[in-house]
């Protein structure tokens, strides 16, 4: 009897013979409350609506109920709808077939080129590489943008923020970085972007050459807040996949501010109290978890550029201030320079690369310091020059700065299709600064 019972038991399938369901009890704003099933924070649940089903993520608990934020439309969700826990977290298919592809915020292809081949799933939320297992940043990386390579040199594996107001040229600068970089792979995340600008960025700014070695992740502003936040994590997971293959990855995200706004929507819907300018505590807890995942790894590296949309050009905005404290440098785009026709509109004196002295050779450092000094002295007397109040010979250093400005401006200004190699940038900078070998 025991042997026959054991034989029957062995024939049973490994999968459970039953499923536990919960029931929707309330829909409020962008959240769904459910009585059951058993699930943990971050789990994915499936809500069976009247004519369709919708996936949602567990973002909190209240009075014994699950608080869910849907990953799609909520139109068919009704009281009493079935909720089934999937007991897994979101993952994205990663593989070399991603190169040249455009995917949505959940990792699904959206370019009409069919499914991804030879790709394996990878969870989108992971821990950063432990600090003591990361390589040191010792070598510069080429960006193709002269003002960055020359005066704000970026190291291979450095994380830099691009701070600017709206319409000052952030997306254009990102496209130059994507086409001019010496990295092996570009991973570009467009988070909360206007739908109109997505195709323009891909076809006009990035171009076929840039797209061929890039992966573009898109979550437009009309999509649910949870998808906009997940797009940033999907893009980071893809960058980590290529980094773990030993490749040098150029990661670009536009923008951190819209990511923070999406997380604020989720936090407020889940019942968090608003703090600094309405941002919830989860926003400031999530930013380092996202930003610390890029950088050098044990083998490859991720050089990251994060754009930050500063509200009203206020550099002391809570998000801008937090991001600036996490990253390894910041590039400030000034509206005044953009209005004057200087592109890229980089305010060199307000920008800094924290690893410049590590990755730049002595001759390069000397030339860059001289250029910065001339820019500073010229800015001090710029208004006097406009009204003709400065008398030549009053200050020999200022006279030199005035004389050098046309040559220096020619180095710092650049057309979007005029990409320059790192060595050529240094040669031009050395010529202006007259720094001997």
Short mmCIF file of C-alpha atoms in Angstrom, two decimals:
data_model
loop_
_atom_site.label_atom_id
_atom_site.label_comp_id
_atom_site.label_asym_id
_atom_site.label_seq_id
_atom_site.Cartn_x
_atom_site.Cartn_y
_atom_site.Cartn_z
CA UNK A 1 0.00 0.00 0.00
CA UNK A 2 2.77 2.41 0.94
CA UNK A 3 4.73 1.58 -2.24
CA UNK A 4 1.71 2.24 -4.50
CA UNK A 5 1.03 5.53 -2.69
CA UNK A 6 4.66 6.53 -3.14
CA UNK A 7 4.50 5.67 -6.83
CA UNK A 8 1.40 7.81 -7.28
CA UNK A 9 3.06 10.69 -5.42
CA UNK A 10 6.08 10.55 -7.73
CA UNK A 11 3.79 10.87 -10.75
CA UNK A 12 2.34 14.16 -9.50
CA UNK A 13 3.61 17.25 -11.34
CA UNK A 14 6.14 19.54 -9.66
CA UNK A 15 3.90 22.57 -10.07
CA UNK A 16 1.22 23.26 -7.43
CA UNK A 17 -2.22 21.81 -8.15
CA UNK A 18 -4.04 24.93 -6.95
CA UNK A 19 -3.83 28.69 -7.26
CA UNK A 20 -4.56 31.28 -4.62
CA UNK A 21 -6.47 34.34 -5.75
CA UNK A 22 -7.22 37.65 -4.12
CA UNK A 23 -10.07 40.06 -4.84
CA UNK A 24 -10.01 43.73 -5.81
CA UNK A 25 -11.69 45.76 -3.06
CA UNK A 26 -10.96 49.33 -4.09
CA UNK A 27 -9.60 51.40 -6.98
CA UNK A 28 -8.46 54.85 -5.95
CA UNK A 29 -6.59 57.12 -8.33
CA UNK A 30 -3.73 55.11 -9.79
CA UNK A 31 -3.73 52.39 -7.10
CA UNK A 32 -5.67 49.16 -6.69
CA UNK A 33 -6.35 47.61 -3.27
CA UNK A 34 -6.72 43.85 -3.04
CA UNK A 35 -7.65 41.44 -0.24
CA UNK A 36 -5.02 38.77 -0.83
CA UNK A 37 -3.25 36.88 -2.25
CA UNK A 38 -0.03 36.43 -0.29
CA UNK A 39 2.71 38.47 -1.98
CA UNK A 40 5.84 40.39 -1.04
CA UNK A 41 6.86 43.97 -1.79
CA UNK A 42 7.86 44.29 -5.45
CA UNK A 43 6.05 41.13 -6.60
CA UNK A 44 4.11 41.17 -9.86
CA UNK A 45 0.40 40.30 -9.70
CA UNK A 46 -2.05 39.58 -12.51
CA UNK A 47 -5.46 41.27 -12.32
CA UNK A 48 -8.15 39.62 -14.43
CA UNK A 49 -10.52 42.31 -15.67
CA UNK A 50 -13.78 41.92 -17.51
CA UNK A 51 -12.32 41.55 -21.02
CA UNK A 52 -8.58 41.68 -20.45
CA UNK A 53 -5.92 41.22 -17.82
CA UNK A 54 -3.48 43.70 -16.39
CA UNK A 55 -0.21 43.29 -14.51
CA UNK A 56 0.51 45.32 -11.40
CA UNK A 57 3.31 45.63 -8.86
CA UNK A 58 2.92 45.44 -5.10
CA UNK A 59 4.10 48.81 -3.74
CA UNK A 60 2.76 48.63 -0.17
CA UNK A 61 0.30 47.22 2.34
CA UNK A 62 -2.57 48.86 4.22
CA UNK A 63 -4.87 47.25 6.83
CA UNK A 64 -4.14 43.75 5.57
CA UNK A 65 -4.69 44.70 1.92
CA UNK A 66 -2.20 44.82 -0.93
CA UNK A 67 -1.60 48.18 -2.60
CA UNK A 68 -0.96 47.61 -6.31
CA UNK A 69 0.08 50.01 -9.06
CA UNK A 70 -0.90 48.74 -12.53
CA UNK A 71 1.60 48.41 -15.37
CA UNK A 72 -1.10 49.10 -17.94
CA UNK A 73 -4.58 50.50 -18.43
CA UNK A 74 -7.09 50.17 -15.57
CA UNK A 75 -10.27 50.47 -17.66
CA UNK A 76 -11.45 46.85 -17.17
CA UNK A 77 -10.65 46.54 -13.45
CA UNK A 78 -13.80 46.20 -11.33
CA UNK A 79 -14.55 45.36 -7.66
CA UNK A 80 -14.17 41.64 -7.05
CA UNK A 81 -11.78 41.07 -9.98
CA UNK A 82 -9.38 38.17 -9.48
CA UNK A 83 -5.82 38.97 -8.41
CA UNK A 84 -3.17 36.26 -8.77
CA UNK A 85 0.39 36.59 -7.46
CA UNK A 86 3.10 35.64 -9.96
CA UNK A 87 5.74 35.37 -7.19
CA UNK A 88 8.39 36.98 -9.36
CA UNK A 89 9.79 40.40 -10.10
CA UNK A 90 10.12 42.20 -13.41
CA UNK A 91 12.90 41.02 -15.69
CA UNK A 92 14.18 42.03 -19.12
CA UNK A 93 15.57 39.85 -21.93
CA UNK A 94 19.27 40.68 -22.40
CA UNK A 95 21.51 39.65 -25.28
CA UNK A 96 23.59 40.95 -28.17
CA UNK A 97 20.42 41.00 -30.29
CA UNK A 98 19.40 44.15 -28.37
CA UNK A 99 21.89 46.24 -30.36
CA UNK A 100 20.11 48.46 -32.84
CA UNK A 101 16.72 47.84 -31.20
CA UNK A 102 14.14 50.13 -29.61
CA UNK A 103 12.22 48.71 -26.66
CA UNK A 104 9.55 50.01 -24.30
CA UNK A 105 9.71 50.60 -20.55
CA UNK A 106 9.04 46.92 -19.80
CA UNK A 107 11.66 45.61 -22.22
CA UNK A 108 9.32 44.66 -25.08
CA UNK A 109 10.35 45.51 -28.68
CA UNK A 110 8.45 48.46 -30.13
CA UNK A 111 10.28 48.94 -33.44
CA UNK A 112 8.36 46.31 -35.44
CA UNK A 113 11.47 44.18 -36.03
CA UNK A 114 10.13 41.10 -34.25
CA UNK A 115 11.06 39.41 -30.98
CA UNK A 116 14.55 39.35 -29.51
CA UNK A 117 16.61 36.24 -30.25
CA UNK A 118 19.15 34.46 -28.04
CA UNK A 119 18.28 36.64 -25.04
CA UNK A 120 18.08 35.52 -21.43
CA UNK A 121 16.01 37.17 -18.68
CA UNK A 122 17.70 39.33 -16.09
CA UNK A 123 16.00 40.96 -13.11
CA UNK A 124 15.84 44.73 -13.47
CA UNK A 125 16.42 45.47 -9.78
CA UNK A 126 19.82 44.36 -8.55
CA UNK A 127 22.39 45.46 -6.03
CA UNK A 128 25.32 47.61 -7.21
CA UNK A 129 28.78 46.08 -7.57
CA UNK A 130 30.36 46.04 -4.07
CA UNK A 131 32.62 49.06 -3.58
CA UNK A 132 35.83 47.08 -3.00
CA UNK A 133 35.31 44.95 -6.12
CA UNK A 134 35.10 47.90 -8.50
CA UNK A 135 38.01 48.88 -10.70
CA UNK A 136 39.58 52.27 -10.16
CA UNK A 137 38.89 54.95 -12.76
CA UNK A 138 42.27 55.85 -14.25
CA UNK A 139 41.76 56.45 -17.98
CA UNK A 140 39.87 59.11 -19.91
CA UNK A 141 37.12 58.27 -22.36
CA UNK A 142 36.47 60.12 -25.61
CA UNK A 143 33.09 61.85 -25.94
CA UNK A 144 33.71 63.67 -29.24
CA UNK A 145 32.63 66.97 -27.62
CA UNK A 146 35.62 69.32 -27.36
CA UNK A 147 34.48 71.32 -24.33
CA UNK A 148 34.03 68.10 -22.35
CA UNK A 149 37.15 66.27 -23.53
CA UNK A 150 39.29 69.37 -23.16
CA UNK A 151 38.12 71.07 -19.95
CA UNK A 152 35.77 68.58 -18.24
CA UNK A 153 37.48 65.31 -19.08
CA UNK A 154 35.42 62.24 -18.16
CA UNK A 155 36.98 58.99 -16.94
CA UNK A 156 36.04 55.54 -18.20
CA UNK A 157 33.37 54.51 -15.68
CA UNK A 158 32.60 58.00 -14.34
CA UNK A 159 29.01 59.16 -13.67
CA UNK A 160 28.20 62.73 -14.72
CA UNK A 161 25.04 64.83 -14.51
CA UNK A 162 23.98 67.23 -17.27
CA UNK A 163 21.99 70.03 -15.60
CA UNK A 164 19.85 72.41 -17.64
CA UNK A 165 16.47 74.03 -18.00
CA UNK A 166 14.08 73.11 -20.77
CA UNK A 167 15.11 73.84 -24.36
CA UNK A 168 18.81 74.48 -23.70
CA UNK A 169 20.18 71.51 -25.68
CA UNK A 170 20.32 68.44 -23.42
CA UNK A 171 18.99 65.98 -26.02
CA UNK A 172 21.27 67.38 -28.72
CA UNK A 173 24.30 67.01 -26.45
CA UNK A 174 23.29 63.41 -25.68
CA UNK A 175 23.13 62.62 -29.39
CA UNK A 176 26.66 64.02 -29.84
CA UNK A 177 27.89 61.86 -26.95
CA UNK A 178 26.25 58.77 -28.47
CA UNK A 179 27.87 59.29 -31.87
CA UNK A 180 31.27 60.52 -30.69
CA UNK A 181 32.02 58.17 -27.79
CA UNK A 182 34.83 55.63 -27.86
CA UNK A 183 32.71 53.17 -25.80
CA UNK A 184 31.64 49.82 -27.26
CA UNK A 185 27.88 50.12 -26.65
CA UNK A 186 25.36 52.93 -26.07
CA UNK A 187 22.36 52.36 -23.80
CA UNK A 188 19.94 55.29 -24.03
CA UNK A 189 16.92 55.67 -21.74
CA UNK A 190 14.27 58.24 -22.70
CA UNK A 191 12.13 58.49 -19.57
CA UNK A 192 9.02 60.68 -19.62
CA UNK A 193 9.95 62.10 -23.03
CA UNK A 194 7.42 63.77 -25.31
CA UNK A 195 6.14 61.29 -27.88
CA UNK A 196 6.90 63.70 -30.73
CA UNK A 197 10.56 63.95 -29.79
CA UNK A 198 11.31 60.22 -29.62
CA UNK A 199 11.37 59.60 -33.36
CA UNK A 200 13.14 62.90 -33.98
CA UNK A 201 15.90 61.95 -31.53
CA UNK A 202 16.34 58.47 -33.02
CA UNK A 203 16.27 59.39 -36.71
CA UNK A 204 17.62 62.95 -36.76
CA UNK A 205 19.95 63.21 -33.77
CA UNK A 206 21.13 59.63 -33.25
CA UNK A 207 21.06 58.49 -36.89
CA UNK A 208 21.65 55.04 -38.35
CA UNK A 209 25.32 54.98 -37.35
CA UNK A 210 24.56 55.79 -33.72
CA UNK A 211 21.59 53.42 -33.50
CA UNK A 212 23.57 50.48 -34.89
CA UNK A 213 25.60 50.22 -31.67
CA UNK A 214 22.87 51.41 -29.32
CA UNK A 215 19.91 50.13 -27.35
CA UNK A 216 17.12 52.69 -26.88
CA UNK A 217 14.57 52.32 -24.08
CA UNK A 218 11.49 54.54 -24.39
CA UNK A 219 8.76 55.38 -21.86
CA UNK A 220 6.82 58.44 -22.98
CA UNK A 221 5.13 60.93 -20.67
CA UNK A 222 1.62 59.56 -21.33
CA UNK A 223 2.46 56.10 -19.96
CA UNK A 224 1.70 55.05 -16.35
CA UNK A 225 4.13 56.33 -13.72
CA UNK A 226 5.28 52.82 -12.83
CA UNK A 227 6.35 52.11 -16.41
CA UNK A 228 8.33 55.37 -16.46
CA UNK A 229 10.22 54.35 -13.33
CA UNK A 230 10.76 50.79 -14.55
CA UNK A 231 12.22 52.07 -17.83
CA UNK A 232 15.19 53.49 -15.90
CA UNK A 233 15.80 50.15 -14.18
CA UNK A 234 15.35 48.20 -17.44
CA UNK A 235 17.96 50.41 -19.13
CA UNK A 236 20.36 50.03 -16.19
CA UNK A 237 19.98 46.22 -16.22
CA UNK A 238 20.79 46.14 -19.95
CA UNK A 239 23.87 48.32 -19.39
CA UNK A 240 24.97 45.96 -16.59
CA UNK A 241 24.59 42.99 -18.93
CA UNK A 242 27.00 44.47 -21.48
CA UNK A 243 29.36 45.65 -18.73
CA UNK A 244 29.54 42.14 -17.26
CA UNK A 245 30.69 40.92 -20.69
CA UNK A 246 33.76 43.13 -20.24
CA UNK A 247 32.55 45.91 -22.55
CA UNK A 248 32.77 49.65 -22.01
CA UNK A 249 29.21 50.99 -22.00
CA UNK A 250 28.09 54.57 -22.57
CA UNK A 251 24.84 54.95 -20.58
CA UNK A 252 22.60 57.99 -21.08
CA UNK A 253 19.34 58.73 -19.30
CA UNK A 254 17.01 61.63 -20.09
CA UNK A 255 15.89 62.52 -17.53
CA UNK A 256 16.37 61.82 -13.82
CA UNK A 257 13.87 64.56 -12.99
CA UNK A 258 11.01 62.86 -14.84
CA UNK A 259 11.98 59.57 -13.19
CA UNK A 260 11.72 61.30 -9.80
CA UNK A 261 8.36 62.84 -10.73
CA UNK A 262 7.00 59.41 -11.68
CA UNK A 263 8.17 57.95 -8.35
CA UNK A 264 6.56 60.89 -6.57
CA UNK A 265 3.22 59.99 -8.20
CA UNK A 266 3.57 56.41 -7.00
CA UNK A 267 4.61 57.45 -3.49
CA UNK A 268 1.73 59.89 -3.07
CA UNK A 269 -0.76 57.30 -4.36
CA UNK A 270 0.59 54.76 -1.85
CA UNK A 271 0.06 57.21 1.01
CA UNK A 272 3.55 58.65 1.55
CA UNK A 273 3.74 62.18 2.98
CA UNK A 274 5.15 64.87 0.66
CA UNK A 275 8.40 66.47 1.84
CA UNK A 276 10.75 68.75 -0.14
CA UNK A 277 8.71 70.48 -2.87
CA UNK A 278 6.17 67.67 -2.82
CA UNK A 279 8.68 64.85 -3.39
CA UNK A 280 8.10 61.81 -1.18
CA UNK A 281 10.82 60.10 0.91
CA UNK A 282 10.90 57.10 -1.45
CA UNK A 283 12.21 59.37 -4.25
CA UNK A 284 15.35 60.27 -2.30
CA UNK A 285 15.79 56.64 -1.17
CA UNK A 286 15.46 55.33 -4.75
CA UNK A 287 17.87 57.77 -6.45
CA UNK A 288 21.12 56.33 -4.98
CA UNK A 289 19.87 52.77 -5.62
CA UNK A 290 19.56 53.65 -9.30
CA UNK A 291 22.58 55.91 -9.77
CA UNK A 292 25.06 53.73 -7.84
CA UNK A 293 24.49 50.77 -10.18
CA UNK A 294 26.44 52.41 -13.01
CA UNK A 295 30.19 53.02 -12.93
CA UNK A 296 33.15 50.63 -13.08
CA UNK A 297 32.62 46.91 -12.54
CA UNK A 298 34.97 44.00 -12.01
CA UNK A 299 35.63 43.72 -15.75
CA UNK A 300 33.86 46.27 -17.93
CA UNK A 301 32.56 49.73 -17.07
CA UNK A 302 29.51 51.95 -17.46
CA UNK A 303 30.23 55.62 -18.14
CA UNK A 304 26.94 57.34 -17.32
CA UNK A 305 25.43 60.68 -18.30
CA UNK A 306 22.21 61.63 -16.50
CA UNK A 307 20.29 64.72 -17.55
CA UNK A 308 18.58 66.72 -14.81
CA UNK A 309 15.84 69.18 -15.73
CA UNK A 310 16.28 72.04 -13.27
CA UNK A 311 13.00 73.81 -12.56
CA UNK A 312 13.29 77.48 -13.51
CA UNK A 313 17.08 77.04 -13.95
CA UNK A 314 17.30 76.62 -10.15
CA UNK A 315 20.40 74.54 -9.42
CA UNK A 316 19.28 74.19 -5.78
CA UNK A 317 16.19 72.20 -6.76
CA UNK A 318 15.90 69.16 -4.37
CA UNK A 319 16.43 66.61 -7.16
CA UNK A 320 19.33 68.53 -8.71
CA UNK A 321 20.98 68.95 -5.33
CA UNK A 322 20.59 65.26 -4.44
CA UNK A 323 21.86 64.01 -7.81
CA UNK A 324 24.83 66.39 -7.76
CA UNK A 325 25.86 64.93 -4.40
CA UNK A 326 25.75 61.34 -5.70
CA UNK A 327 27.45 61.67 -9.08
CA UNK A 328 31.13 62.20 -9.94
CA UNK A 329 30.73 65.53 -11.68
CA UNK A 330 28.25 67.89 -13.27
CA UNK A 331 27.97 69.71 -16.61
CA UNK A 332 25.81 72.83 -16.51
CA UNK A 333 24.12 74.11 -19.67
CA UNK A 334 23.42 77.84 -19.43
CA UNK A 335 20.39 79.45 -21.09
CA UNK A 336 22.37 82.70 -21.45
CA UNK A 337 24.98 80.95 -23.62
CA UNK A 338 22.32 79.15 -25.66
CA UNK A 339 20.51 82.44 -26.31
CA UNK A 340 23.82 83.91 -27.48
CA UNK A 341 24.18 81.09 -30.03
CA UNK A 342 26.96 79.14 -28.29
CA UNK A 343 26.54 75.38 -28.71
CA UNK A 344 27.06 73.25 -26.77
CA UNK A 345 25.94 75.83 -24.19
CA UNK A 346 28.25 74.46 -21.47
CA UNK A 347 29.04 76.85 -18.65
CA UNK A 348 32.60 75.68 -18.00
CA UNK A 349 33.06 77.74 -14.83
CA UNK A 350 29.91 76.25 -13.23
CA UNK A 351 30.81 72.68 -14.27
CA UNK A 352 33.29 70.24 -12.78
CA UNK A 353 34.65 66.75 -13.36
CA UNK A 354 35.73 65.31 -10.03
CA UNK A 355 38.14 62.90 -11.71
CA UNK A 356 39.78 65.41 -14.05
CA UNK A 357 43.06 65.50 -12.14
CA UNK A 358 43.14 61.68 -12.10
CA UNK A 359 42.54 60.95 -15.80
CA UNK A 360 44.25 64.00 -17.39
CA UNK A 361 48.03 64.19 -17.87
CA UNK A 362 49.97 67.15 -16.43
CA UNK A 363 50.21 69.02 -19.71
CA UNK A 364 46.48 68.66 -20.22
CA UNK A 365 45.78 69.89 -16.69
CA UNK A 366 48.00 72.92 -17.17
CA UNK A 367 46.31 73.90 -20.45
CA UNK A 368 42.81 73.42 -18.99
CA UNK A 369 43.63 75.52 -15.91
CA UNK A 370 44.90 78.33 -18.12
CA UNK A 371 41.75 78.19 -20.27
CA UNK A 372 39.54 78.32 -17.18
CA UNK A 373 41.47 81.30 -15.83
CA UNK A 374 41.02 83.19 -19.10
CA UNK A 375 37.28 82.40 -19.14
CA UNK A 376 36.96 83.66 -15.57
CA UNK A 377 38.84 86.90 -16.21
CA UNK A 378 36.93 87.56 -19.42
CA UNK A 379 33.61 87.06 -17.62
CA UNK A 380 34.66 89.61 -14.99
CA UNK A 381 35.05 92.39 -17.59
CA UNK A 382 32.50 91.22 -20.17
CA UNK A 383 29.95 93.89 -19.26
CA UNK A 384 32.63 96.59 -19.27
CA UNK A 385 33.72 95.52 -22.76
CA UNK A 386 30.17 95.81 -24.07
CA UNK A 387 29.89 99.46 -23.02
CA UNK A 388 33.49 100.30 -23.88
CA UNK A 389 34.46 101.06 -20.28
CA UNK A 390 37.51 98.78 -20.10
CA UNK A 391 40.86 100.43 -20.85
CA UNK A 392 43.42 98.13 -22.46
CA UNK A 393 46.58 97.82 -20.39
CA UNK A 394 44.83 98.20 -17.05
CA UNK A 395 45.44 94.50 -16.27
CA UNK A 396 47.91 92.43 -18.36
CA UNK A 397 46.19 89.12 -17.44
CA UNK A 398 42.82 90.42 -18.60
CA UNK A 399 44.40 91.67 -21.81
CA UNK A 400 45.70 88.16 -22.51
CA UNK A 401 42.26 86.67 -21.77
CA UNK A 402 40.60 89.10 -24.20
CA UNK A 403 43.15 88.27 -26.88
CA UNK A 404 42.72 84.51 -26.40
CA UNK A 405 38.90 84.44 -26.40
CA UNK A 406 38.37 84.09 -30.19
CA UNK A 407 40.70 81.07 -30.35
CA UNK A 408 39.29 79.56 -27.16
CA UNK A 409 35.69 80.04 -28.32
CA UNK A 410 36.52 78.22 -31.55
CA UNK A 411 37.60 75.22 -29.49
CA UNK A 412 34.61 75.28 -27.14
CA UNK A 413 31.90 75.79 -29.77
CA UNK A 414 31.00 72.92 -32.05
CA UNK A 415 28.38 71.89 -34.59
CA UNK A 416 26.40 68.73 -33.82
CA UNK A 417 27.95 66.84 -36.76
CA UNK A 418 31.48 68.13 -36.10
CA UNK A 419 32.75 65.40 -33.78
CA UNK A 420 36.41 65.54 -32.76
CA UNK A 421 38.80 62.86 -31.57
CA UNK A 422 40.32 63.15 -28.11
CA UNK A 423 43.86 63.67 -29.46
CA UNK A 424 42.73 66.37 -31.87
CA UNK A 425 40.94 68.21 -29.05
CA UNK A 426 44.09 68.18 -26.94
CA UNK A 427 46.21 69.40 -29.85
CA UNK A 428 43.90 72.37 -30.38
CA UNK A 429 43.82 73.14 -26.65
CA UNK A 430 47.62 73.00 -26.38
CA UNK A 431 47.93 75.36 -29.36
CA UNK A 432 45.64 77.96 -27.75
CA UNK A 433 47.28 77.64 -24.32
CA UNK A 434 50.80 77.54 -25.84
CA UNK A 435 51.78 74.76 -23.43
CA UNK A 436 55.06 73.09 -24.34
CA UNK A 437 55.62 69.35 -24.05
#
